Amino acid sequence: MRPNKERGFMTYKRELPPAQLPDERVRHWDEFDSEFTVRELRDQGYRCMNCGVPFCMSGCPLGNQIPDFNDMVKDDAWEAALDILHSTNNFPEFTGRVCPAPCEASCVLGIIEPQVTIKLIEHAIGDRGWREGWIKPQPPEVRTQKRVAVIGAGPAGLAAAQQLNRAGHWVTVYERSDEPGGLLQYGIPDFKLEKVYVRRRIEQMKSEGIEFKCGAWVGKDIAAPDLVEQYDAALLTIGSTKPRDIDVPGRELGGVHFALEFLTQQNRRLAGKMIHEREILARGKNVIVLGGGDTGSDCVGTSLRQGAKNVRSFELLPRPPEGKNPETPWPLWPVILRTSSSYEEGGARDWSILTKGFSGENGNVKKLHGVRLEWSAPDPQGRRKMEEIPGTEFEVECDLVLLALGFLHPEHDIAAQLDLELDGRGNIKADYGRYVTSNPKVFAAGDARRGQSLVVWAIHEGREAARAIDIALMGRSDLPSAFSHGYDALPIGNA
């Protein structure tokens, strides 16, 4: 007998399916998490309290109706759960794998108990939808004869394209790579997101009537003004692809690379594709990863699988606290120490390290020179000052250095050709909610507009931009919005 829905959180504890052991999973490139049974997933769904004020929904940029799909899982109504999830999220099988789950950080139960396993349930709903054949092409019944170009086929562009197509517009997606997906395809390692799932969604979108033109580099091979002239509207979802560099002596040495170059090569290698640049491999090397975010973690897991001799991760900022952080209380996203699956697999981590330079032999890097830092307490604006600690200078051997320092802004070739206004950070300027640039025919969304962010934020902005374009073209829109009050609603989190 199942417990009362209102008391499930008192009956069951948070559990996750076991993952393959680290020393086993580093021998292959496949995903390694096992699956719960339907009963075990229902038990986790029963932990949802169906709060009167569901903070989990405000923590999710998509506004996913989390208590509602949890309720369907409790009742074993999985197809209904999928419908609820798809009403706000085009790609739950992506977010269920790679989203850091800000919804769980906002879970009310998390105040006193471990949070509800929202991400696990979302992952399971999406995967079951595909297994059962519930996810099918949904071409529009009527076409508006309006034509929209989406430039960039990452998660923002894919979400926007699907929404615009379902509104009845003819949509063409331009992608400079040889396959759609953006970082989903070339960036995120296969052991976190196998590419069969990305290609499966692309095939669904093609069946719905969306046209993809790959190897089409707008701003380089295709003049942006000429392309925009051919369409009723254009949406720029080109991502934030200008990597942050490090200006120190020895940066020019061989073996010092941007992280995405390294990760993209491995994606291509696993897909059996040609690598046209000089290959970057960690096999048998002393690897140092600068930066400890998701990209840095991905570099660690990839280096270990390639057979690195050893891997070290250096972070500029101080080590965050374990457990709760009073500076970021519930329901804020907590700034705490996180150990990703890649860090569990091996390597060493160190914090408060400033890289002073590199030295090498025969044009190749051989040592990193660094110093330890001391950080001040945060000021009222949350800013800290760093000072080098005298006498803590050190050097460490390395054959490969991967710069996972984040991204600054989108590349500016398209913006320059269209004479688009940029914001103070170099992103394409477009108001949150309206998404229109200084050219009334051109819109921007995702990382290209808001800066480097999460896949879930990209999907959110793609969906909302599609609605804004639909309104601009038709005067109204039946596409859903995450905000019931339209453009005047406050953004969830930082816009």
Coordinates of C-alpha atoms in Angstrom, one line a residue:
M1 CA 0.0 0.0 0.0
R2 CA 1.3 3.5 -0.9
P3 CA 1.5 6.1 1.8
N4 CA -0.7 9.2 1.7
K5 CA 0.7 11.7 -0.7
E6 CA 0.9 14.3 2.0
R7 CA 3.1 12.0 4.2
G8 CA 5.5 10.5 1.6
F9 CA 8.3 12.8 2.6
M10 CA 8.1 11.4 6.1
T11 CA 8.2 7.8 4.8
Y12 CA 11.0 7.7 2.2
K13 CA 14.5 9.0 2.2
R14 CA 16.3 10.6 -0.8
E15 CA 18.0 7.9 -2.8
L16 CA 19.8 7.9 -6.2
P17 CA 20.6 4.9 -8.4
P18 CA 24.1 3.6 -8.0
A19 CA 26.7 4.7 -10.5
Q20 CA 29.4 2.5 -11.9
L21 CA 32.5 2.6 -9.8
P22 CA 35.1 5.2 -10.8
D23 CA 37.8 2.8 -11.7
E24 CA 35.4 1.0 -14.0
R25 CA 33.8 3.9 -15.8
V26 CA 37.0 5.7 -16.7
R27 CA 37.7 2.7 -19.0
H28 CA 34.9 3.8 -21.4
W29 CA 33.1 6.8 -22.7
D30 CA 29.4 5.8 -22.1
E31 CA 27.0 7.2 -19.5
F32 CA 27.5 5.3 -16.3
D33 CA 24.4 5.9 -14.1
S34 CA 22.1 3.0 -13.6
E35 CA 18.3 3.3 -13.6
F36 CA 15.7 3.0 -10.8
T37 CA 12.7 0.8 -11.2
V38 CA 9.3 2.4 -11.6
R39 CA 8.5 1.6 -8.0
E40 CA 11.7 3.2 -6.7
L41 CA 11.0 6.3 -8.8
R42 CA 7.5 6.5 -7.4
D43 CA 8.9 6.3 -3.9
Q44 CA 11.1 9.3 -4.7
G45 CA 8.1 11.1 -6.2
Y46 CA 6.2 10.6 -3.0
R47 CA 8.8 12.7 -1.2
C48 CA 7.4 15.8 -3.0
M49 CA 5.2 17.7 -0.5
N50 CA 3.2 19.5 -3.3
C51 CA 3.9 22.8 -1.5
G52 CA 1.4 25.6 -1.5
V53 CA 4.3 27.9 -2.7
P54 CA 6.6 25.6 -4.7
F55 CA 9.9 27.4 -4.6
C56 CA 11.4 24.7 -6.8
M57 CA 9.4 26.2 -9.7
S58 CA 11.0 29.6 -9.1
G59 CA 14.4 28.0 -8.9
C60 CA 13.9 26.5 -12.3
P61 CA 14.5 29.0 -15.1
L62 CA 11.9 27.1 -17.2
G63 CA 9.2 27.3 -14.6
N64 CA 8.8 23.6 -14.8
Q65 CA 5.6 22.5 -13.0
I66 CA 7.5 20.2 -10.7
P67 CA 4.9 19.3 -8.1
D68 CA 2.4 18.5 -10.9
F69 CA 4.7 16.0 -12.7
N70 CA 5.8 14.5 -9.4
D71 CA 2.1 14.0 -8.6
M72 CA 1.6 12.1 -11.9
V73 CA 4.7 9.9 -11.2
K74 CA 3.1 9.1 -7.8
D75 CA 0.0 7.9 -9.7
D76 CA 2.0 6.0 -12.3
A77 CA 0.6 8.4 -14.9
W78 CA 3.9 8.8 -16.8
E79 CA 2.5 10.0 -20.1
A80 CA 0.6 12.7 -18.3
A81 CA 3.9 13.6 -16.5
L82 CA 5.6 13.9 -19.8
D83 CA 2.9 16.2 -21.2
I84 CA 3.3 18.5 -18.1
L85 CA 7.1 18.5 -18.5
H86 CA 7.0 19.2 -22.2
S87 CA 4.7 22.1 -21.6
T88 CA 7.6 24.1 -20.3
N89 CA 10.7 22.1 -21.4
N90 CA 11.4 21.0 -25.0
F91 CA 14.3 18.7 -24.0
P92 CA 13.9 17.0 -20.6
E93 CA 16.3 14.3 -21.6
F94 CA 19.0 16.9 -21.9
T95 CA 18.3 18.9 -18.7
G96 CA 17.8 15.6 -16.8
R97 CA 21.4 14.8 -17.6
V98 CA 23.4 18.0 -17.6
C99 CA 21.4 20.6 -15.5
P100 CA 22.9 21.3 -12.1
A101 CA 19.3 21.3 -10.7
P102 CA 18.8 24.8 -9.2
C103 CA 15.2 23.5 -8.6
E104 CA 16.5 21.1 -6.0
A105 CA 18.5 23.9 -4.2
S106 CA 15.1 25.7 -3.8
C107 CA 13.1 22.6 -2.7
V108 CA 11.2 23.4 0.5
L109 CA 11.9 19.9 1.9
G110 CA 15.6 20.8 1.6
I111 CA 15.4 23.1 4.6
I112 CA 15.3 20.2 7.0
E113 CA 15.8 17.1 4.8
P114 CA 17.7 16.1 1.6
Q115 CA 15.9 17.6 -1.3
V116 CA 13.5 15.8 -3.6
T117 CA 15.3 14.0 -6.5
I118 CA 13.7 16.3 -9.1
K119 CA 16.5 15.9 -11.7
L120 CA 16.3 12.1 -11.5
I121 CA 12.6 12.1 -12.0
E122 CA 12.8 14.5 -14.9
H123 CA 15.5 12.4 -16.5
A124 CA 13.3 9.3 -16.1
I125 CA 10.2 10.9 -17.5
G126 CA 12.1 12.1 -20.6
D127 CA 13.7 8.7 -21.3
R128 CA 10.5 6.8 -20.7
G129 CA 8.7 9.1 -23.2
W130 CA 11.1 8.0 -25.9
R131 CA 11.0 4.3 -24.9
E132 CA 7.3 4.2 -25.0
G133 CA 6.9 6.1 -28.2
W134 CA 5.1 8.9 -26.7
I135 CA 7.4 11.5 -28.1
K136 CA 6.5 12.0 -31.8
P137 CA 6.9 14.7 -34.4
Q138 CA 4.3 17.5 -33.9
P139 CA 4.2 19.5 -37.2
P140 CA 1.8 22.5 -37.2
E141 CA -1.6 22.1 -38.7
V142 CA -1.5 25.5 -40.4
R143 CA 1.4 27.5 -41.8
T144 CA 1.6 31.3 -41.5
Q145 CA 4.0 31.6 -44.5
K146 CA 6.3 33.7 -42.3
R147 CA 10.0 32.7 -42.5
V148 CA 12.4 32.8 -39.6
A149 CA 16.1 32.2 -39.6
V150 CA 17.7 30.8 -36.4
I151 CA 21.4 31.3 -36.4
G152 CA 23.1 28.9 -34.0
A153 CA 21.9 25.3 -33.2
G154 CA 22.7 25.1 -29.5
P155 CA 20.0 24.5 -26.9
A156 CA 18.6 28.1 -27.2
G157 CA 18.4 27.9 -31.0
L158 CA 16.9 24.4 -31.0
A159 CA 14.2 25.4 -28.4
A160 CA 13.3 28.5 -30.3
A161 CA 13.2 26.7 -33.6
Q162 CA 10.8 24.1 -32.3
Q163 CA 8.5 26.6 -30.7
L164 CA 8.5 28.9 -33.8
N165 CA 7.8 25.9 -36.1
R166 CA 4.9 24.8 -33.9
A167 CA 3.5 28.3 -34.2
G168 CA 3.3 27.7 -37.9
H169 CA 6.3 29.6 -39.2
W170 CA 8.8 28.2 -41.6
V171 CA 12.1 27.9 -39.7
T172 CA 15.6 27.4 -41.1
V173 CA 18.4 26.8 -38.6
Y174 CA 22.0 27.8 -39.6
E175 CA 24.9 26.1 -37.9
R176 CA 28.6 26.6 -38.5
S177 CA 29.5 23.1 -37.3
D178 CA 28.8 19.9 -39.3
E179 CA 26.0 18.9 -36.9
P180 CA 23.4 20.8 -34.8
G181 CA 23.5 20.8 -31.0
G182 CA 26.1 23.4 -30.0
L183 CA 27.8 22.4 -26.8
L184 CA 25.3 19.5 -26.5
Q185 CA 27.1 18.0 -29.5
Y186 CA 30.6 19.5 -29.3
G187 CA 31.6 20.3 -25.8
I188 CA 29.8 18.2 -23.2
P189 CA 31.5 14.8 -23.0
D190 CA 29.7 11.7 -24.1
F191 CA 29.9 10.2 -20.6
K192 CA 27.6 12.9 -19.5
L193 CA 25.4 13.1 -22.6
E194 CA 25.6 10.5 -25.3
K195 CA 25.0 12.1 -28.7
V196 CA 22.4 9.6 -29.8
Y197 CA 20.0 11.6 -27.6
V198 CA 20.9 14.9 -29.4
R199 CA 20.6 13.4 -32.8
R200 CA 17.2 11.8 -31.9
R201 CA 15.7 15.2 -31.1
I202 CA 17.2 16.7 -34.3
E203 CA 15.4 14.0 -36.3
Q204 CA 12.2 14.8 -34.6
M205 CA 12.6 18.5 -35.4
K206 CA 13.3 17.7 -39.1
S207 CA 10.2 15.6 -39.2
E208 CA 8.2 18.5 -37.9
G209 CA 9.4 20.6 -40.9
I210 CA 12.4 22.5 -39.6
E211 CA 15.3 22.8 -42.0
F212 CA 18.9 22.6 -40.8
K213 CA 21.8 24.0 -42.8
C214 CA 25.1 22.9 -41.2
G215 CA 28.5 24.0 -42.2
A216 CA 26.9 27.4 -42.8
W217 CA 29.0 30.0 -41.0
V218 CA 26.9 33.2 -40.9
G219 CA 29.2 36.1 -40.6
K220 CA 32.1 34.4 -42.4
D221 CA 30.9 32.2 -45.3
I222 CA 27.4 33.9 -45.4
A223 CA 27.1 37.6 -45.1
A224 CA 24.7 38.3 -42.2
P225 CA 22.8 41.3 -43.9
D226 CA 22.2 39.2 -47.0
L227 CA 20.7 36.3 -44.9
V228 CA 18.6 38.6 -42.7
E229 CA 17.1 40.2 -45.9
Q230 CA 15.7 36.8 -47.0
Y231 CA 13.6 36.3 -43.8
D232 CA 10.8 38.0 -41.9
A233 CA 12.8 37.7 -38.7
A234 CA 16.2 36.3 -37.5
L235 CA 17.2 35.1 -34.1
L236 CA 20.8 35.0 -33.0
T237 CA 21.5 32.1 -30.7
I238 CA 25.3 31.9 -31.4
G239 CA 26.4 31.3 -27.8
S240 CA 29.2 32.9 -25.8
T241 CA 32.1 31.5 -27.7
K242 CA 35.0 33.9 -27.0
P243 CA 37.1 32.1 -24.4
R244 CA 38.7 33.9 -21.5
D245 CA 42.5 33.7 -21.9
I246 CA 45.4 34.1 -19.5
D247 CA 48.0 36.8 -20.2
V248 CA 51.2 35.4 -18.6
P249 CA 54.7 34.6 -19.9
G250 CA 54.8 31.3 -21.7
R251 CA 51.2 31.4 -22.8
E252 CA 52.3 30.8 -26.4
L253 CA 54.0 27.5 -25.7
G254 CA 52.8 24.4 -27.3
G255 CA 50.6 22.3 -25.0
V256 CA 48.6 25.2 -23.6
H257 CA 45.1 25.0 -25.0
F258 CA 41.5 26.3 -24.5
A259 CA 39.4 23.6 -22.8
L260 CA 36.8 23.6 -25.5
E261 CA 39.3 22.7 -28.2
F262 CA 40.3 19.7 -26.2
L263 CA 36.7 18.6 -25.4
T264 CA 35.5 19.1 -29.0
Q265 CA 38.2 17.0 -30.4
Q266 CA 37.2 14.1 -28.2
N267 CA 33.6 14.4 -29.2
R268 CA 34.7 14.3 -32.8
R269 CA 37.0 11.4 -32.2
L270 CA 34.2 9.3 -30.6
A271 CA 32.0 10.1 -33.5
G272 CA 34.6 8.8 -36.0
K273 CA 35.1 12.2 -37.5
M274 CA 38.2 13.8 -38.8
I275 CA 40.2 16.2 -36.6
H276 CA 41.7 18.8 -38.8
E277 CA 43.8 20.6 -36.2
R278 CA 46.8 19.2 -34.4
E279 CA 45.5 16.6 -32.0
I280 CA 45.3 17.4 -28.3
L281 CA 45.6 14.3 -26.2
A282 CA 46.3 13.7 -22.5
R283 CA 47.6 10.2 -22.8
G284 CA 50.8 9.7 -20.7
K285 CA 50.9 13.4 -19.8
N286 CA 51.0 15.6 -16.7
V287 CA 47.8 17.6 -17.1
I288 CA 46.9 20.8 -15.3
V289 CA 43.3 22.2 -15.7
L290 CA 42.9 25.9 -14.8
G291 CA 39.3 26.5 -13.7
G292 CA 37.0 24.4 -11.6
G293 CA 33.6 24.8 -13.2
D294 CA 31.7 22.3 -15.3
T295 CA 34.1 22.7 -18.2
G296 CA 37.1 22.1 -15.9
S297 CA 35.4 19.0 -14.5
D298 CA 34.8 17.7 -18.0
C299 CA 38.4 18.2 -18.8
V300 CA 39.4 16.1 -15.8
G301 CA 37.1 13.2 -16.7
T302 CA 38.2 13.3 -20.3
S303 CA 41.9 13.4 -19.4
L304 CA 41.5 10.4 -17.1
R305 CA 39.7 8.4 -19.8
Q306 CA 42.5 9.3 -22.3
G307 CA 45.1 7.9 -19.9
A308 CA 46.7 10.9 -18.4
K309 CA 49.7 10.3 -16.2
N310 CA 48.2 12.6 -13.6
V311 CA 45.7 15.4 -13.5
R312 CA 45.7 18.5 -11.3
S313 CA 43.0 21.2 -11.1
F314 CA 43.9 24.7 -9.9
E315 CA 41.3 27.3 -9.0
L316 CA 41.8 31.0 -8.5
L317 CA 39.0 31.4 -5.9
P318 CA 39.2 30.0 -2.3
R319 CA 37.8 26.6 -1.5
P320 CA 34.1 27.0 -0.9
P321 CA 32.6 25.6 2.4
E322 CA 31.2 22.1 2.6
G323 CA 27.5 21.7 3.4
K324 CA 25.5 24.9 4.0
N325 CA 26.9 28.4 3.3
P326 CA 25.3 31.2 5.3
E327 CA 26.2 33.7 2.5
T328 CA 23.9 31.9 0.1
P329 CA 20.9 30.6 2.3
W330 CA 17.9 28.7 1.0
P331 CA 16.3 29.2 -1.5
L332 CA 19.4 30.7 -3.3
W333 CA 21.8 28.6 -5.3
P334 CA 24.3 27.6 -2.6
V335 CA 28.0 28.4 -3.2
I336 CA 29.4 25.2 -1.6
L337 CA 32.0 22.6 -2.4
R338 CA 30.8 20.3 -5.1
T339 CA 32.5 17.1 -6.2
S340 CA 31.4 16.1 -9.6
S341 CA 31.6 12.6 -11.0
S342 CA 34.8 13.5 -12.8
Y343 CA 36.5 14.7 -9.6
E344 CA 35.4 11.4 -7.9
E345 CA 37.4 9.6 -10.6
G346 CA 40.8 11.0 -9.7
G347 CA 43.1 13.9 -9.9
A348 CA 44.0 16.5 -7.3
R349 CA 42.2 19.8 -6.7
D350 CA 43.7 23.0 -5.2
W351 CA 42.3 26.5 -4.6
S352 CA 43.6 30.0 -4.2
I353 CA 46.2 29.5 -6.9
L354 CA 47.4 32.3 -9.2
T355 CA 49.2 31.2 -12.4
K356 CA 52.2 33.5 -12.9
G357 CA 53.5 31.9 -16.1
F358 CA 54.7 28.8 -18.0
S359 CA 58.2 27.6 -19.0
G360 CA 59.1 25.0 -21.5
E361 CA 61.6 23.2 -23.7
N362 CA 61.7 23.1 -27.5
G363 CA 58.6 25.3 -27.7
N364 CA 56.5 23.0 -25.5
V365 CA 55.2 23.7 -22.0
K366 CA 57.0 21.8 -19.2
K367 CA 56.3 23.7 -16.0
L368 CA 53.6 26.0 -14.5
H369 CA 54.8 28.7 -12.1
G370 CA 52.3 29.8 -9.5
V371 CA 51.8 31.4 -6.1
R372 CA 49.2 30.9 -3.4
L373 CA 46.7 33.6 -2.6
E374 CA 45.0 35.0 0.5
W375 CA 41.4 36.3 0.0
S376 CA 39.8 39.1 2.1
A377 CA 36.3 38.7 3.5
P378 CA 33.6 39.8 1.1
D379 CA 32.6 43.5 1.1
P380 CA 29.0 44.6 1.2
Q381 CA 28.8 44.0 -2.6
G382 CA 30.2 40.5 -2.1
R383 CA 33.5 41.3 -3.7
R384 CA 36.8 39.9 -2.3
K385 CA 40.4 41.1 -2.7
M386 CA 43.2 38.8 -3.3
E387 CA 46.9 39.1 -2.2
E388 CA 49.8 36.9 -3.0
I389 CA 51.3 35.2 0.0
P390 CA 55.0 35.9 0.1
G391 CA 57.2 32.8 0.0
T392 CA 54.5 30.5 -1.5
E393 CA 55.8 30.6 -5.0
F394 CA 56.0 27.1 -6.6
E395 CA 56.4 25.3 -9.9
V396 CA 54.9 22.0 -11.1
E397 CA 55.6 19.8 -14.1
C398 CA 53.1 19.7 -16.9
D399 CA 52.9 18.6 -20.5
L400 CA 49.3 19.8 -21.2
V401 CA 47.5 22.8 -19.7
L402 CA 43.8 23.2 -20.4
L403 CA 42.3 26.7 -19.9
A404 CA 38.7 26.3 -18.5
L405 CA 38.3 29.9 -17.5
G406 CA 34.9 30.6 -18.9
F407 CA 33.8 32.6 -21.9
L408 CA 33.7 36.4 -22.3
H409 CA 31.0 37.1 -25.0
P410 CA 29.9 36.0 -28.5
E411 CA 32.1 36.5 -31.5
H412 CA 31.3 39.8 -33.0
D413 CA 31.4 39.2 -36.7
I414 CA 27.6 39.0 -37.1
A415 CA 27.0 41.9 -34.8
A416 CA 29.5 44.0 -36.7
Q417 CA 28.0 43.2 -40.1
L418 CA 24.5 44.0 -38.8
D419 CA 25.7 47.1 -36.8
L420 CA 24.0 45.7 -33.7
E421 CA 24.5 47.4 -30.3
L422 CA 26.4 45.5 -27.7
D423 CA 26.1 45.7 -23.9
G424 CA 29.0 46.6 -21.5
R425 CA 30.2 43.0 -21.4
G426 CA 30.3 42.6 -25.2
N427 CA 27.1 40.6 -25.4
I428 CA 24.4 41.4 -28.1
K429 CA 22.1 44.0 -26.5
A430 CA 18.5 42.9 -26.3
D431 CA 16.1 43.5 -23.5
Y432 CA 15.1 40.5 -21.4
G433 CA 11.6 39.5 -22.3
R434 CA 11.5 41.3 -25.7
Y435 CA 14.8 39.9 -27.1
V436 CA 14.8 42.4 -30.0
T437 CA 18.2 43.9 -30.8
S438 CA 18.9 47.4 -32.1
N439 CA 17.7 46.1 -35.5
P440 CA 13.9 45.5 -35.2
K441 CA 14.1 42.5 -37.5
V442 CA 16.8 40.7 -35.5
F443 CA 16.4 39.1 -32.1
A444 CA 19.0 37.5 -29.7
A445 CA 18.7 35.0 -27.0
G446 CA 20.7 32.6 -24.8
D447 CA 24.4 33.0 -24.0
A448 CA 24.8 35.5 -26.9
R449 CA 22.5 37.9 -25.1
R450 CA 22.9 37.1 -21.3
G451 CA 26.5 35.7 -21.2
Q452 CA 27.8 32.3 -20.4
S453 CA 25.1 30.3 -18.5
L454 CA 23.3 27.0 -18.1
V455 CA 21.6 24.8 -20.7
V456 CA 18.3 25.3 -18.8
W457 CA 18.7 29.1 -19.1
A458 CA 19.4 28.7 -22.9
I459 CA 16.2 26.7 -23.4
H460 CA 14.2 29.2 -21.4
E461 CA 15.5 32.1 -23.5
G462 CA 15.0 30.3 -26.7
R463 CA 11.3 29.6 -25.8
E464 CA 10.6 33.1 -24.7
A465 CA 12.4 34.6 -27.7
A466 CA 10.2 32.4 -30.0
R467 CA 7.1 33.9 -28.3
A468 CA 8.5 37.4 -28.8
I469 CA 9.1 36.8 -32.5
D470 CA 5.7 35.3 -32.9
I471 CA 4.1 38.4 -31.4
A472 CA 6.3 40.6 -33.6
L473 CA 5.2 38.7 -36.7
M474 CA 1.5 38.1 -35.9
G475 CA 0.5 40.7 -33.3
R476 CA -0.3 37.9 -30.8
S477 CA 1.0 34.5 -29.8
D478 CA -0.5 31.2 -28.5
L479 CA 3.0 30.0 -27.5
P480 CA 3.3 29.5 -23.7
S481 CA 5.4 31.8 -21.6
A482 CA 7.1 31.0 -18.3
F483 CA 5.6 34.2 -17.0
S484 CA 1.8 34.6 -16.7
H485 CA 2.2 38.4 -16.6
G486 CA 4.1 38.7 -19.9
Y487 CA 6.9 41.0 -20.5
D488 CA 6.5 43.0 -17.2
A489 CA 7.2 39.9 -15.1
L490 CA 10.3 39.8 -13.0
P491 CA 13.0 37.4 -14.3
I492 CA 13.8 34.3 -12.3
G493 CA 17.3 34.8 -11.0
N494 CA 19.7 37.0 -12.9
A495 CA 18.5 38.1 -16.4

